XYZ file of C-alpha atoms in Angstrom:
691
model
C 40.137 -27.655 -20.375
C 41.461 -25.815 -17.187
C 39.447 -24.828 -14.022
C 39.269 -21.158 -15.397
C 37.757 -22.413 -18.770
C 35.522 -25.065 -16.998
C 34.164 -22.196 -14.765
C 33.219 -19.876 -17.784
C 31.778 -22.777 -19.649
C 29.764 -23.757 -16.506
C 28.603 -19.857 -16.334
C 27.618 -19.758 -19.869
C 25.393 -22.773 -19.236
C 23.849 -21.475 -16.115
C 22.931 -18.311 -17.763
C 21.329 -20.394 -20.465
C 19.162 -22.207 -17.857
C 18.325 -18.780 -16.381
C 19.468 -20.212 -13.023
C 23.068 -18.322 -12.133
C 23.323 -20.052 -8.745
C 23.666 -23.559 -10.231
C 27.354 -22.809 -10.607
C 27.760 -23.333 -6.649
C 26.306 -26.917 -7.481
C 28.951 -27.330 -9.916
C 32.177 -25.926 -8.387
C 33.087 -25.116 -4.583
C 32.743 -21.817 -3.425
C 36.415 -21.445 -2.698
C 37.468 -22.347 -6.107
C 34.645 -19.969 -7.682
C 35.877 -17.053 -5.598
C 39.515 -18.006 -6.203
C 39.176 -17.590 -9.997
C 36.511 -14.755 -9.913
C 38.878 -11.784 -10.171
C 40.862 -13.778 -13.159
C 37.497 -14.102 -14.866
C 36.498 -10.649 -14.356
C 39.779 -9.366 -15.923
C 39.571 -11.407 -18.841
C 39.141 -9.101 -21.707
C 37.118 -11.435 -23.989
C 34.950 -13.210 -21.500
C 34.857 -11.209 -18.302
C 32.226 -8.877 -19.544
C 30.048 -11.727 -20.960
C 29.992 -13.896 -17.927
C 30.765 -11.461 -15.236
C 27.119 -10.312 -14.761
C 25.983 -13.903 -14.364
C 28.752 -14.536 -11.555
C 27.715 -11.611 -9.591
C 23.836 -12.702 -10.083
C 24.770 -16.179 -8.899
C 26.239 -14.443 -5.408
C 23.183 -12.466 -5.211
C 20.571 -15.448 -5.578
C 22.548 -17.787 -3.629
C 23.867 -15.422 -0.978
C 21.972 -16.935 2.076
C 23.380 -20.490 1.397
C 27.019 -19.180 0.837
C 29.621 -19.786 3.438
C 32.670 -17.610 2.762
C 30.973 -14.181 3.458
C 34.301 -12.504 3.503
C 35.218 -13.575 0.058
C 31.479 -12.218 -1.104
C 32.585 -8.920 0.338
C 35.982 -9.097 -1.158
C 34.854 -9.597 -4.700
C 32.017 -7.061 -4.667
C 34.363 -4.523 -3.264
C 37.198 -5.361 -5.942
C 34.446 -4.620 -8.373
C 33.632 -1.185 -6.787
C 37.179 -0.147 -6.948
C 37.358 -1.153 -10.485
C 34.276 0.197 -11.967
C 35.954 0.181 -15.396
C 35.576 -3.413 -15.662
C 32.330 -3.160 -17.374
C 29.312 -0.938 -16.614
C 26.729 -4.042 -16.363
C 29.063 -5.987 -13.934
C 29.156 -2.579 -11.745
C 25.139 -2.427 -11.884
C 24.533 -6.071 -10.818
C 27.201 -5.367 -8.138
C 25.183 -2.353 -6.821
C 22.085 -4.354 -6.918
C 23.558 -7.283 -4.902
C 24.912 -4.950 -1.970
C 21.598 -2.863 -1.784
C 19.609 -5.928 -1.890
C 21.529 -7.393 0.861
C 21.865 -4.322 2.658
C 20.991 -5.755 6.139
C 23.258 -8.501 6.206
C 26.441 -6.529 5.979
C 28.492 -5.623 9.025
C 28.748 -2.098 9.988
C 32.352 -2.064 8.951
C 31.570 -3.478 5.413
C 28.670 -1.082 4.890
C 31.046 1.880 5.611
C 33.306 0.742 2.988
C 30.730 0.476 0.664
C 29.397 3.653 1.424
C 32.670 5.460 0.881
C 33.452 3.879 -1.813
C 30.298 4.709 -3.717
C 30.829 8.318 -2.789
C 34.573 8.286 -4.264
C 33.264 6.574 -7.369
C 30.514 9.175 -7.879
C 32.854 11.986 -7.478
C 35.405 10.594 -9.672
C 32.972 9.558 -12.145
C 31.673 13.209 -12.340
C 35.209 14.504 -13.542
C 35.645 11.710 -15.870
C 32.275 12.165 -17.562
C 31.076 8.260 -16.983
C 27.421 9.570 -16.069
C 25.893 6.026 -15.931
C 28.612 4.856 -13.521
C 28.214 8.117 -11.554
C 24.520 7.452 -11.464
C 24.800 4.004 -9.948
C 27.437 5.172 -7.460
C 25.081 8.088 -6.234
C 22.300 5.583 -6.167
C 24.182 3.114 -3.971
C 25.547 5.722 -1.532
C 22.160 7.120 -0.624
C 19.919 3.932 -0.814
C 22.354 2.145 1.076
C 22.216 4.634 4.013
C 18.596 4.694 3.819
C 17.985 0.792 3.807
C 20.495 0.607 6.909
C 18.688 3.263 8.691
C 22.325 4.664 9.574
C 21.680 8.415 10.459
C 25.276 9.010 10.219
C 25.833 7.709 6.823
C 22.572 9.348 5.726
C 23.686 12.724 6.981
C 26.829 12.114 4.741
C 24.670 11.334 1.730
C 22.625 14.308 2.409
C 25.753 16.391 2.327
C 26.986 14.837 -0.710
C 23.781 15.504 -2.524
C 23.468 19.100 -1.464
C 27.167 20.138 -1.931
C 27.963 18.276 -5.097
C 25.112 17.993 -7.239
C 25.900 16.819 -11.179
C 25.933 19.526 -14.004
C 22.314 19.887 -15.328
C 23.032 19.048 -19.085
C 20.564 20.534 -21.624
C 20.200 18.625 -24.720
C 18.671 20.446 -27.586
C 17.855 17.033 -29.251
C 15.501 16.173 -26.613
C 17.646 13.806 -24.622
C 16.968 12.868 -21.205
C 19.808 13.915 -18.589
C 19.420 10.460 -16.453
C 22.189 11.695 -14.089
C 20.265 14.720 -12.795
C 17.120 13.230 -12.954
C 18.339 10.408 -10.717
C 19.766 13.119 -8.645
C 16.403 14.857 -8.031
C 14.662 11.476 -7.391
C 17.150 10.651 -4.552
C 16.730 14.079 -3.049
C 12.998 13.179 -3.064
C 13.406 9.911 -1.154
C 15.561 11.515 1.544
C 12.955 13.900 1.943
C 10.545 11.070 2.298
C 12.625 9.341 4.817
C 13.641 12.779 6.700
C 10.990 15.500 5.849
C 11.888 17.463 8.815
C 15.184 18.266 7.091
C 14.698 21.881 5.824
C 17.870 21.935 3.373
C 16.093 19.443 1.121
C 13.001 21.471 0.336
C 15.096 24.732 0.099
C 17.208 22.965 -2.435
C 14.426 21.850 -4.563
C 13.052 25.405 -4.682
C 16.792 26.808 -5.562
C 16.974 24.495 -8.379
C 14.029 25.724 -10.272
C 15.864 28.482 -11.958
C 18.635 26.382 -12.844
C 16.686 23.649 -14.648
C 14.462 25.773 -16.774
C 15.884 24.605 -20.078
C 16.401 21.030 -18.922
C 12.448 19.576 -19.240
C 13.146 16.235 -17.741
C 15.042 17.221 -14.682
C 12.670 20.610 -14.301
C 9.463 18.337 -14.236
C 11.196 15.978 -11.715
C 12.003 19.208 -9.633
C 8.320 20.312 -9.912
C 7.269 16.920 -8.656
C 9.354 17.040 -5.677
C 8.104 20.130 -4.714
C 4.516 19.002 -4.891
C 5.643 16.228 -2.487
C 6.993 18.875 -0.338
C 3.752 20.577 -0.217
C 1.644 17.347 0.619
C 3.813 17.080 3.526
C 3.159 20.786 4.453
C -0.541 19.880 4.264
C -0.077 17.237 6.982
C 1.560 19.723 9.263
C -1.374 22.316 8.914
C -2.743 23.950 11.975
C -6.061 24.983 10.343
C -8.261 24.770 7.382
C -7.137 27.500 5.470
C -3.426 26.299 5.845
C -4.660 22.647 4.900
C -6.536 24.029 1.735
C -3.537 26.158 0.741
C -0.779 23.591 0.803
C -2.996 20.979 -1.063
C -3.776 23.529 -3.383
C -0.052 24.403 -4.062
C 1.018 20.526 -4.499
C -2.029 20.292 -7.051
C -0.345 23.313 -9.117
C 2.933 21.757 -8.857
C 1.651 18.420 -10.376
C -0.320 20.255 -12.952
C 3.147 21.784 -13.943
C 4.843 18.487 -14.300
C 2.245 17.384 -16.481
C 2.701 20.305 -18.599
C 6.378 19.995 -18.641
C 6.586 16.320 -19.583
C 4.183 13.881 -21.110
C 3.134 10.610 -19.468
C 3.948 11.390 -16.065
C 1.193 9.409 -14.547
C 2.761 9.501 -10.987
C 2.038 13.248 -11.109
C -1.475 12.959 -12.717
C -2.379 10.350 -10.179
C -1.656 12.663 -7.072
C -3.326 15.687 -8.898
C -6.431 13.785 -9.254
C -6.392 12.460 -5.782
C -5.705 15.743 -4.313
C -8.520 17.247 -6.269
C -10.879 14.858 -4.639
C -9.709 16.344 -1.250
C -9.882 19.808 -2.317
C -13.551 19.530 -3.641
C -14.498 19.264 -0.081
C -12.259 21.418 1.643
C -13.283 24.729 0.313
C -13.303 26.938 3.816
C -16.047 29.411 2.735
C -17.939 26.774 0.590
C -20.605 24.448 2.012
C -22.140 23.268 -1.347
C -20.784 19.957 -2.796
C -20.697 19.746 -6.453
C -21.449 16.119 -6.654
C -20.942 15.759 -10.249
C -17.320 17.491 -10.135
C -16.499 15.252 -7.166
C -17.557 12.058 -8.838
C -15.483 13.225 -12.218
C -12.509 13.569 -9.871
C -12.874 10.253 -8.410
C -13.233 8.507 -11.470
C -9.985 9.802 -12.790
C -8.436 9.034 -9.620
C -9.631 5.405 -9.922
C -8.475 5.122 -13.655
C -4.997 6.453 -12.785
C -4.865 4.137 -9.726
C -5.390 1.006 -11.644
C -3.292 2.094 -14.581
C -0.472 2.329 -11.725
C -1.019 -1.304 -11.134
C -0.282 -2.232 -14.483
C 2.929 -0.499 -14.302
C 4.346 -2.194 -11.075
C 7.265 -4.277 -11.306
C 6.503 -7.946 -12.175
C 9.098 -9.012 -9.307
C 6.820 -7.714 -6.496
C 6.617 -10.608 -3.911
C 3.921 -13.414 -4.636
C 2.230 -13.153 -1.434
C 2.077 -9.640 -0.649
C 2.474 -6.307 -2.266
C 1.510 -3.162 0.089
C 1.537 -1.002 -2.989
C -1.206 -3.047 -4.718
C -3.170 -3.425 -1.642
C -2.968 0.267 -1.148
C -3.946 1.212 -4.331
C -7.038 -1.146 -4.509
C -7.811 0.234 -1.060
C -8.015 3.996 -1.960
C -9.980 3.022 -5.004
C -12.437 0.985 -3.043
C -12.646 3.873 -0.397
C -13.174 6.568 -3.058
C -16.118 4.430 -4.295
C -17.583 4.288 -0.810
C -17.014 7.973 -0.326
C -18.916 8.698 -3.369
C -21.751 6.800 -2.136
C -21.906 8.168 1.349
C -21.973 11.769 -0.358
C -24.979 10.696 -2.555
C -26.815 9.287 0.609
C -26.061 11.664 3.197
C -25.629 15.019 1.322
C -26.194 17.140 4.405
C -23.492 15.408 6.487
C -20.638 16.882 4.097
C -18.551 13.873 4.596
C -14.914 14.420 4.320
C -12.064 12.149 3.024
C -9.671 10.509 5.478
C -6.273 12.321 4.958
C -4.743 9.232 6.122
C -5.745 7.048 3.354
C -4.158 9.638 1.064
C -1.065 9.357 3.135
C -0.879 5.396 3.007
C -1.580 5.053 -0.938
C 1.206 7.958 -1.227
C 3.590 5.793 0.976
C 2.949 2.459 -0.601
C 3.590 4.000 -4.080
C 6.441 5.854 -3.248
C 8.118 3.090 -1.318
C 7.480 0.819 -4.297
C 9.576 3.618 -6.398
C 12.363 3.465 -3.696
C 12.640 -0.310 -3.718
C 12.126 -0.871 -7.476
C 14.043 -4.065 -8.389
C 14.811 -4.721 -4.927
C 11.297 -5.991 -3.977
C 12.452 -9.550 -2.620
C 14.294 -7.909 0.182
C 13.110 -4.317 0.911
C 9.425 -4.802 0.462
C 9.239 -7.643 2.605
C 11.043 -6.296 5.637
C 8.157 -3.925 6.659
C 10.669 -1.107 6.811
C 9.535 2.470 6.754
C 11.121 4.731 4.380
C 8.223 7.185 3.850
C 7.134 9.342 6.760
C 4.021 11.080 5.315
C 1.546 8.760 7.260
C 3.509 9.680 10.604
C 3.682 13.405 10.334
C 0.041 14.553 10.992
C -0.100 17.786 13.202
C -2.543 17.803 15.939
C -5.130 19.684 13.802
C -5.068 16.841 10.961
C -5.383 14.320 13.475
C -8.363 15.970 15.172
C -10.036 16.439 11.934
C -9.818 12.656 11.191
C -11.343 12.175 14.358
C -14.133 14.574 13.880
C -15.183 13.238 10.499
C -15.477 9.922 12.086
C -17.215 11.007 15.126
C -19.624 13.073 12.862
C -20.550 9.910 10.930
C -21.158 7.890 13.787
C -23.136 10.223 15.917
C -25.593 11.094 12.759
C -26.095 7.171 12.286
C -29.435 6.267 13.692
C -28.624 2.253 13.787
C -25.578 3.043 15.865
C -27.514 5.512 18.340
C -30.208 2.809 18.700
C -27.850 0.371 20.083
C -25.242 2.458 21.849
C -25.211 2.567 25.439
C -25.859 5.899 27.270
C -22.171 6.090 28.588
C -20.989 5.472 25.120
C -23.061 8.118 23.496
C -22.194 10.588 26.144
C -18.292 10.115 25.597
C -18.273 10.351 22.109
C -20.498 13.374 21.964
C -18.212 14.920 24.644
C -15.474 14.336 22.341
C -17.149 15.432 19.229
C -18.132 18.742 20.949
C -14.626 19.444 22.418
C -12.935 18.743 18.787
C -15.301 20.519 16.693
C -14.550 23.797 18.396
C -17.821 23.913 20.604
C -16.232 22.970 23.824
C -17.845 22.767 27.257
C -16.267 25.087 29.823
C -12.933 23.467 31.074
C -14.177 22.527 34.604
C -17.344 21.073 33.417
C -15.646 19.023 30.737
C -13.302 17.800 33.406
C -16.025 16.966 35.416
C -17.973 15.071 33.059
C -14.806 12.989 31.791
C -14.141 12.185 35.429
C -17.914 10.972 35.874
C -17.464 9.152 32.604
C -14.271 7.304 33.840
C -16.091 6.239 37.245
C -19.129 4.883 35.217
C -16.747 3.032 32.711
C -14.889 1.214 35.509
C -17.864 -1.202 35.384
C -19.170 -0.964 32.041
C -15.930 -0.451 30.093
C -12.726 -1.105 32.025
C -10.524 -0.442 29.174
C -11.920 3.064 28.852
C -11.636 3.772 32.470
C -7.792 2.960 32.343
C -7.124 4.745 29.092
C -8.853 7.929 30.770
C -6.922 7.464 33.787
C -3.735 6.842 31.881
C -3.520 10.063 30.192
C -4.738 12.011 33.007
C -2.076 10.936 34.959
C 0.227 12.192 32.327
C -0.888 15.507 32.836
C -2.321 16.546 29.468
C -5.008 19.306 29.014
C -8.467 18.119 28.415
C -8.158 18.131 24.266
C -4.979 16.094 24.736
C -6.679 13.582 26.817
C -9.575 13.221 24.790
C -7.723 12.860 21.613
C -5.498 10.161 22.819
C -8.598 8.367 24.754
C -10.805 8.405 21.533
C -8.081 7.428 19.167
C -7.437 4.163 21.310
C -11.064 3.394 21.744
C -11.927 3.849 18.172
C -8.871 1.744 17.187
C -9.968 -1.215 19.666
C -13.792 -1.041 18.627
C -12.579 -1.352 14.802
C -13.758 2.140 13.823
C -10.585 3.935 13.039
C -9.174 2.406 9.809
C -11.118 -0.864 9.711
C -10.325 -1.274 5.922
C -6.350 -1.980 6.770
C -5.605 -4.288 9.250
C -8.707 -6.647 8.316
C -8.459 -6.692 4.795
C -4.850 -7.351 5.156
C -5.609 -10.170 7.590
C -8.227 -11.512 4.875
C -5.655 -11.642 2.161
C -2.872 -13.051 4.424
C -5.257 -16.077 5.379
C -6.465 -17.037 1.791
C -3.613 -16.283 -0.475
C -0.933 -18.629 1.092
C -3.651 -21.297 0.831
C -4.090 -20.527 -2.988
C -0.246 -20.459 -3.412
C 0.105 -23.814 -1.677
C -2.787 -25.275 -3.886
C -2.007 -23.882 -7.277
C 1.950 -23.612 -6.734
C 4.153 -20.690 -7.234
C 4.275 -21.113 -11.033
C 0.634 -20.208 -11.419
C 0.444 -17.328 -13.715
C -2.347 -15.490 -12.337
C -1.403 -14.488 -8.730
C -1.268 -10.837 -9.580
C -4.919 -11.025 -10.779
C -5.846 -13.251 -7.819
C -4.209 -10.662 -5.460
C -6.122 -7.527 -7.056
C -9.314 -9.647 -7.070
C -8.899 -10.705 -3.393
C -7.957 -7.019 -2.289
C -11.399 -5.737 -4.086
C -13.464 -8.233 -2.681
C -11.982 -8.037 0.835
C -12.480 -4.328 0.843
C -15.995 -4.814 -0.210
C -16.608 -7.288 2.496
C -15.306 -5.122 5.113
C -17.285 -2.377 3.890
C -20.632 -4.367 4.498
C -19.192 -5.886 7.686
C -18.914 -2.560 9.058
C -21.829 -0.904 7.279
C -24.269 1.582 8.889
C -27.481 0.423 7.319
C -27.695 2.916 4.587
C -30.523 2.554 2.204
C -28.458 0.239 -0.231
C -27.440 -2.138 2.723
C -30.754 -2.313 4.431
C -30.946 -6.020 3.054
C -28.538 -7.010 5.668
C -30.464 -6.105 8.907
C -33.594 -7.333 10.532
C -36.822 -5.923 9.888
C -38.578 -3.370 10.096
C -35.780 -1.114 9.079
C -34.220 -4.024 6.956
C -35.371 -7.203 5.008
C -34.330 -9.689 7.605
C -34.858 -13.188 6.126
C -36.604 -11.831 3.340
C -33.361 -10.718 1.892
C -32.353 -12.538 -1.487
C -29.373 -13.579 -3.160
C -30.079 -10.927 -5.975
C -29.793 -8.189 -3.363
C -26.157 -9.129 -2.468
C -25.435 -9.659 -6.241
C -26.727 -6.265 -7.490
C -25.160 -4.401 -4.734
C -21.484 -5.980 -5.390
C -22.257 -5.220 -9.283
C -23.243 -1.517 -8.461
C -19.762 -1.273 -6.123
C -17.563 -2.732 -9.039
C -19.138 -1.326 -12.137
C -17.236 1.952 -11.958
C -14.038 0.487 -10.649
C -11.507 0.764 -13.585
C -9.223 -2.258 -14.105
C -12.218 -4.516 -12.956
C -15.032 -5.512 -15.065
C -18.170 -7.335 -13.657
C -20.891 -8.816 -15.714
C -24.115 -10.285 -14.318
C -25.733 -13.671 -15.108
C -22.721 -14.897 -17.511
C -23.926 -18.000 -19.315
C -21.581 -18.504 -22.378
C -17.889 -18.357 -21.024
C -18.207 -21.106 -18.743
C -20.212 -24.398 -18.202
C -23.439 -23.718 -16.422
C -24.619 -20.186 -15.311
C -22.741 -18.219 -13.008
C -24.085 -15.309 -11.088
C -21.279 -12.865 -11.500
C -18.141 -13.030 -13.786
C -15.214 -10.576 -12.148
C -12.792 -9.700 -14.720
C -9.377 -8.479 -13.457
C -6.591 -7.544 -16.189
C -8.528 -9.844 -18.815
C -8.584 -12.723 -16.095
C -12.117 -14.110 -15.395
C -13.060 -15.000 -11.897
C -16.644 -16.631 -11.639
C -18.695 -15.515 -8.629
C -21.735 -17.697 -7.492
C -23.974 -16.259 -4.798
C -26.215 -18.041 -2.261
C -28.545 -17.482 0.601
C -28.081 -19.863 3.707
C -30.862 -19.700 6.444
C -29.733 -22.177 9.005
C -25.953 -23.409 8.833
C -23.162 -21.630 7.413
C -20.588 -23.772 8.718
C -17.470 -24.749 6.293
C -18.845 -28.407 6.412
C -22.279 -27.269 5.163
C -21.339 -24.780 2.754
C -19.019 -27.489 1.074
C -21.776 -29.986 0.761
C -24.467 -27.469 -0.281
C -22.981 -25.346 -2.669
C -19.388 -26.314 -3.690
C -20.748 -29.241 -6.321
C -22.241 -26.328 -8.318
C -19.310 -24.188 -7.636
C -17.055 -26.732 -9.385
C -18.871 -26.220 -12.690
C -17.649 -22.532 -13.237
C -14.246 -22.732 -11.196
C -12.974 -25.424 -13.631
C -13.365 -23.184 -16.694
C -11.170 -20.381 -16.186
C -8.069 -19.515 -14.034
C -8.810 -22.439 -11.562
C -9.919 -20.014 -9.018
C -13.764 -18.987 -8.352
C -15.647 -17.160 -5.360
C -18.626 -18.081 -3.500
C -20.366 -15.392 -1.803
C -22.886 -16.725 0.832
C -25.620 -14.332 2.309
C -26.219 -16.055 5.837
C -29.681 -14.746 7.553
C -29.352 -16.842 10.674
C -31.087 -15.518 13.720
C -28.968 -12.979 15.787
C -29.598 -11.817 19.197
C -29.336 -8.509 20.685
C -26.035 -7.886 22.140
C -24.323 -10.848 20.299
C -21.533 -9.514 18.218
C -20.698 -11.025 14.744
C -17.489 -13.114 14.538
C -14.116 -11.999 13.794
C -13.869 -10.739 10.033
C -11.498 -13.464 9.211
C -13.702 -16.097 10.329
C -16.137 -15.377 7.656
C -13.562 -16.236 4.708
C -12.021 -19.567 3.760
C -10.498 -21.356 0.828
C -12.258 -24.545 -0.386
C -10.728 -27.112 -2.701
C -12.283 -29.278 -5.534
C -10.797 -32.301 -6.971
C -11.509 -32.302 -10.707
C -11.006 -35.461 -12.466
C -8.304 -35.342 -14.922
C -6.401 -32.521 -13.551
C -3.207 -32.496 -11.457
C -4.066 -29.491 -9.438
C -7.343 -28.991 -7.293
C -9.433 -25.919 -8.218
C -9.980 -23.447 -5.337
C -13.184 -21.535 -4.405
C -12.794 -18.483 -1.815
C -15.622 -18.483 0.117
C -16.979 -15.200 1.698
C -19.825 -15.432 4.081
C -21.835 -12.013 4.483
C -23.556 -11.764 7.663
C -27.201 -10.656 7.109
C -30.195 -10.563 9.516
C -28.347 -8.466 11.630
C -29.594 -6.312 14.828
C -27.354 -3.612 14.183
C -23.839 -2.758 12.818
C -21.445 -4.520 15.284
C -18.316 -2.698 14.586
C -19.090 0.516 16.871
C -20.929 -0.302 19.761
C -19.630 -1.214 23.289
C -22.698 -3.838 23.705
C -20.389 -6.445 22.144
């Protein structure tokens, strides 16, 4: 058997082991690359082992030494697309997955070759290779964030579209659909480019007889209207743009069945529109709730459709989807308990959910590179107009200033500052000179009481902004520092990133339920942060001191019932109380996530909630239910220790940890995720400067 035959046999063996990169342990790199061209050109074996060879390069890329040979091999395949379509596809994926590791010269060569292949295959009629080439050209420019290459890709899309083919047998024009999708991703990446939006609208008349392409064009037009909404300068423009987006998403569903992406954004936009009617102050609570339930169901349907190759440790899309579902649940509760406040939804929550879903689409199949780099490919969260930004601030300030618990514990300076900003931004401004004088008085007073506020005011004054601009920037900085703006983002992420690696280290990367654990952790972390930042509404009074709360009289049952009410409407999650049959002993709550059960025990601690005491006092019982399901359980501890006025709560991540239980007869310890809920509080600590 000669070297070529030996390498082909090794490729078959590596493929059967589902580990292509093993060939680099069997043969020297130099020998593999020397034989690669001959093997790929082999008429009998090339198309069979070629994909395995390129997969081996993709997987072992970072450990390989001969980078020039890797480039030569991949460009050889690109310049010979007729070798085999599967080999071409694996090559395209390899180039994109490692897009950040090529030299600028190599990237330009790849980009140009993809472009030439696309144009050539348009003529020859190989639609699949044309699709792969166009995708490679466009995504390579986006992943590299190379504006020059990106503009070339835009030019290619606008000047050389594929012919829109109508198939009266109901077939899908995959190349044209991919073309429209890529235009949409380009719009997400550079929404200020007017040519793309115009192209979508111009295409509508061209694709009337092509339903698959027409629905994608309508979907992209809906996306354009979402961006218009974030650029709105008044409530009427905001409402009109969101309504136009809703209509486009409706049309998508009428044109094509099972467009869950359009149905999802349609449902979410309806939630916002229900509270944005400019001339209607009456809230139809039943209608709003129906929109929320539909949106939540579609969000969790979307979770099940995410690719299986998402990173084990963290998935931004999963996080944002659970985040929005939890946020909508809190919002419905707020509407029911504070109907006179006319509470508004945060548009930034919509924007971040949209971005996470769209970025999952653009990096589908490339999760191990693109999704882990924190690169931004969707700009919607960063395009808000001054009006939208002011609206976000007004909504938050409205809730704060109407909260009696917050007002009781706010300093006079704090209340004066937030009231000034609220009056200014809600179109009830003070006269210009009076507002400037008042702001300067606040700055002087803050030099002693809150120096960072004084520094922030001075910084924006020195930049020469008008009073509204000064107040907007100062208030945004202060609310971010005080944990008020978007507290459900960084804090929840911090909790997940603290707990999940510990679970992975203990359970091993082959543990089969990490997706379910991620969703359970995200849901519980959102719930924890809701209670951590709660404003003492009726349903959360058990967390606060008497006379308005229950103080030390709060019971385990209060927390247990509250969590059940929070989760009972959440699709994709089932919560059962007082479970007694599924596991040895009785657990307080059984949380089921995508058919995987996680038992939850609820305890009350009056004296010591240190990790040592929690372990010694409660985890012996936790062991009885953690062993019976997925090796993971949760322990909720309602701590009601004495808290003094002016003493802040600990940092959010200090209230959660992973404990381990060694079970006789098992190789891997069982894990219990402990969440300690601070009760018997003086006041909500997230807002006040009296920390």
